[in-house]
Amino acid sequence: MLSAQSLDRNTAAATTALFKLARSPKGMLTLSDEQIAQAIRPAGLYNMKTRNIRKFCEQLLTDYDGVVPETRDELIKLHGIGRKCADLVAHFAFGAPHIAVDTHIRRVCQRSGLAVGKVEARVAASLDERAPDWAKPEAHFWLLNFGKRICKSRTPECARCPIAHLCNYPQKKG
Ligand code: SF4
């Protein structure tokens, strides 16, 4: 929720500051909007994110007795939680076999042909179908790092790419 349109280091700073103030939905709701906004300011869009955090905590307490649900279908019903966030929580907190797709992973999949779909949710569904079970525990980090370091947005490093011979990208270089 904090990471939307924020660099990793800024998200980390905001998370650390917020969790110093409260670490549970009940605790979070004892804080004022100003306290939350000030803590998460480094992550940007802090007024919108403050509203999301408050609504999320209220809904979690009302509908789930304060306990985070385990499945994607339940998680996605919570305020401010999209498909990527639901997949991350379902996978890393509860072991579900989902591969959460962000903009880096979508780009890698679209260029290489690893998965089909134009939007992140469709790419995620395609990866869920295509990826072998043995790959699913680590695939999110593999694809994420690959997208950040090799198949980069503006300058993909095709000349040193280990899967260049398998890639469908028409503008492939090298
Ligand atoms: S060959 Fe280039 S475009 Fe294809 S996956 Fe590798 S870095 Fe990305």
PDB file of C-alpha atoms in Angstrom, residues 3-77:
ATOM      1  CA  SER A   3       4.931   1.418  -2.240  1.00  0.00           C
ATOM      2  CA  ALA A   4       2.633   2.844  -4.939  1.00  0.00           C
ATOM      3  CA  GLN A   5       4.698   5.256  -7.053  1.00  0.00           C
ATOM      4  CA  SER A   6       7.504   5.243  -4.506  1.00  0.00           C
ATOM      5  CA  LEU A   7      11.143   4.179  -4.691  1.00  0.00           C
ATOM      6  CA  ASP A   8      12.054   1.145  -2.576  1.00  0.00           C
ATOM      7  CA  ARG A   9      14.237   3.179  -0.190  1.00  0.00           C
ATOM      8  CA  ASN A  10      11.457   5.731   0.383  1.00  0.00           C
ATOM      9  CA  THR A  11       8.901   2.988   1.004  1.00  0.00           C
ATOM     10  CA  ALA A  12      11.277   1.393   3.503  1.00  0.00           C
ATOM     11  CA  ALA A  13      11.753   4.704   5.341  1.00  0.00           C
ATOM     12  CA  ALA A  14       7.980   5.273   5.507  1.00  0.00           C
ATOM     13  CA  THR A  15       7.313   1.719   6.690  1.00  0.00           C
ATOM     14  CA  THR A  16       9.914   1.951   9.451  1.00  0.00           C
ATOM     15  CA  ALA A  17       8.529   5.282  10.671  1.00  0.00           C
ATOM     16  CA  LEU A  18       4.914   4.053  10.600  1.00  0.00           C
ATOM     17  CA  PHE A  19       5.628   0.772  12.373  1.00  0.00           C
ATOM     18  CA  LYS A  20       7.405   2.677  15.126  1.00  0.00           C
ATOM     19  CA  LEU A  21       4.038   4.300  15.867  1.00  0.00           C
ATOM     20  CA  ALA A  22       1.791   1.240  15.584  1.00  0.00           C
ATOM     21  CA  ARG A  23       1.976  -2.399  14.532  1.00  0.00           C
ATOM     22  CA  SER A  24      -1.667  -3.514  14.541  1.00  0.00           C
ATOM     23  CA  PRO A  25      -4.931  -2.297  12.986  1.00  0.00           C
ATOM     24  CA  LYS A  26      -6.243  -1.251  16.411  1.00  0.00           C
ATOM     25  CA  GLY A  27      -3.035   0.615  17.172  1.00  0.00           C
ATOM     26  CA  MET A  28      -3.097   2.284  13.767  1.00  0.00           C
ATOM     27  CA  LEU A  29      -6.609   3.620  14.393  1.00  0.00           C
ATOM     28  CA  THR A  30      -5.490   5.337  17.598  1.00  0.00           C
ATOM     29  CA  LEU A  31      -3.242   7.585  15.481  1.00  0.00           C
ATOM     30  CA  SER A  32      -4.419  10.843  13.945  1.00  0.00           C
ATOM     31  CA  ASP A  33      -4.345  11.372  10.190  1.00  0.00           C
ATOM     32  CA  GLU A  34      -1.571  13.895  10.717  1.00  0.00           C
ATOM     33  CA  GLN A  35       0.583  11.373  12.600  1.00  0.00           C
ATOM     34  CA  ILE A  36       0.158   8.746   9.875  1.00  0.00           C
ATOM     35  CA  ALA A  37       0.733  11.233   7.055  1.00  0.00           C
ATOM     36  CA  GLN A  38       3.874  12.603   8.686  1.00  0.00           C
ATOM     37  CA  ALA A  39       5.307   9.109   9.164  1.00  0.00           C
ATOM     38  CA  ILE A  40       4.649   7.964   5.608  1.00  0.00           C
ATOM     39  CA  ARG A  41       5.537  11.254   3.924  1.00  0.00           C
ATOM     40  CA  PRO A  42       8.758   9.835   2.327  1.00  0.00           C
ATOM     41  CA  ALA A  43       6.638   7.419   0.242  1.00  0.00           C
ATOM     42  CA  GLY A  44       4.682  10.250  -1.432  1.00  0.00           C
ATOM     43  CA  LEU A  45       0.912  10.522  -2.024  1.00  0.00           C
ATOM     44  CA  TYR A  46       0.700  10.504   1.738  1.00  0.00           C
ATOM     45  CA  ASN A  47      -2.801  11.946   2.133  1.00  0.00           C
ATOM     46  CA  MET A  48      -4.330   9.292  -0.140  1.00  0.00           C
ATOM     47  CA  LYS A  49      -2.246   6.562   1.480  1.00  0.00           C
ATOM     48  CA  THR A  50      -3.288   7.743   4.940  1.00  0.00           C
ATOM     49  CA  ARG A  51      -6.955   7.416   3.954  1.00  0.00           C
ATOM     50  CA  ASN A  52      -6.273   3.949   2.518  1.00  0.00           C
ATOM     51  CA  ILE A  53      -4.501   2.787   5.670  1.00  0.00           C
ATOM     52  CA  ARG A  54      -7.344   4.006   7.874  1.00  0.00           C
ATOM     53  CA  LYS A  55     -10.086   2.420   5.748  1.00  0.00           C
ATOM     54  CA  PHE A  56      -8.101  -0.801   5.411  1.00  0.00           C
ATOM     55  CA  CYS A  57      -7.659  -1.080   9.197  1.00  0.00           C
ATOM     56  CA  GLU A  58     -11.337  -0.328   9.850  1.00  0.00           C
ATOM     57  CA  GLN A  59     -12.449  -2.957   7.329  1.00  0.00           C
ATOM     58  CA  LEU A  60      -9.981  -5.520   8.638  1.00  0.00           C
ATOM     59  CA  LEU A  61     -11.356  -5.105  12.163  1.00  0.00           C
ATOM     60  CA  THR A  62     -15.016  -5.041  11.105  1.00  0.00           C
ATOM     61  CA  ASP A  63     -15.030  -7.849   8.539  1.00  0.00           C
ATOM     62  CA  TYR A  64     -12.151 -10.069   9.677  1.00  0.00           C
ATOM     63  CA  ASP A  65     -11.852  -9.418  13.409  1.00  0.00           C
ATOM     64  CA  GLY A  66      -8.435  -7.888  12.813  1.00  0.00           C
ATOM     65  CA  VAL A  67      -6.949 -11.048  11.251  1.00  0.00           C
ATOM     66  CA  VAL A  68      -5.496 -10.785   7.737  1.00  0.00           C
ATOM     67  CA  PRO A  69      -7.297 -13.255   5.425  1.00  0.00           C
ATOM     68  CA  GLU A  70      -5.162 -15.809   3.583  1.00  0.00           C
ATOM     69  CA  THR A  71      -6.601 -16.033   0.086  1.00  0.00           C
ATOM     70  CA  ARG A  72      -6.267 -13.718  -2.897  1.00  0.00           C
ATOM     71  CA  ASP A  73     -10.051 -13.553  -3.283  1.00  0.00           C
ATOM     72  CA  GLU A  74     -10.518 -12.342   0.297  1.00  0.00           C
ATOM     73  CA  LEU A  75      -7.488 -10.069   0.340  1.00  0.00           C
ATOM     74  CA  ILE A  76      -8.579  -8.274  -2.802  1.00  0.00           C
ATOM     75  CA  LYS A  77     -11.840  -7.230  -1.126  1.00  0.00           C
TER      76      LYS A  77
END
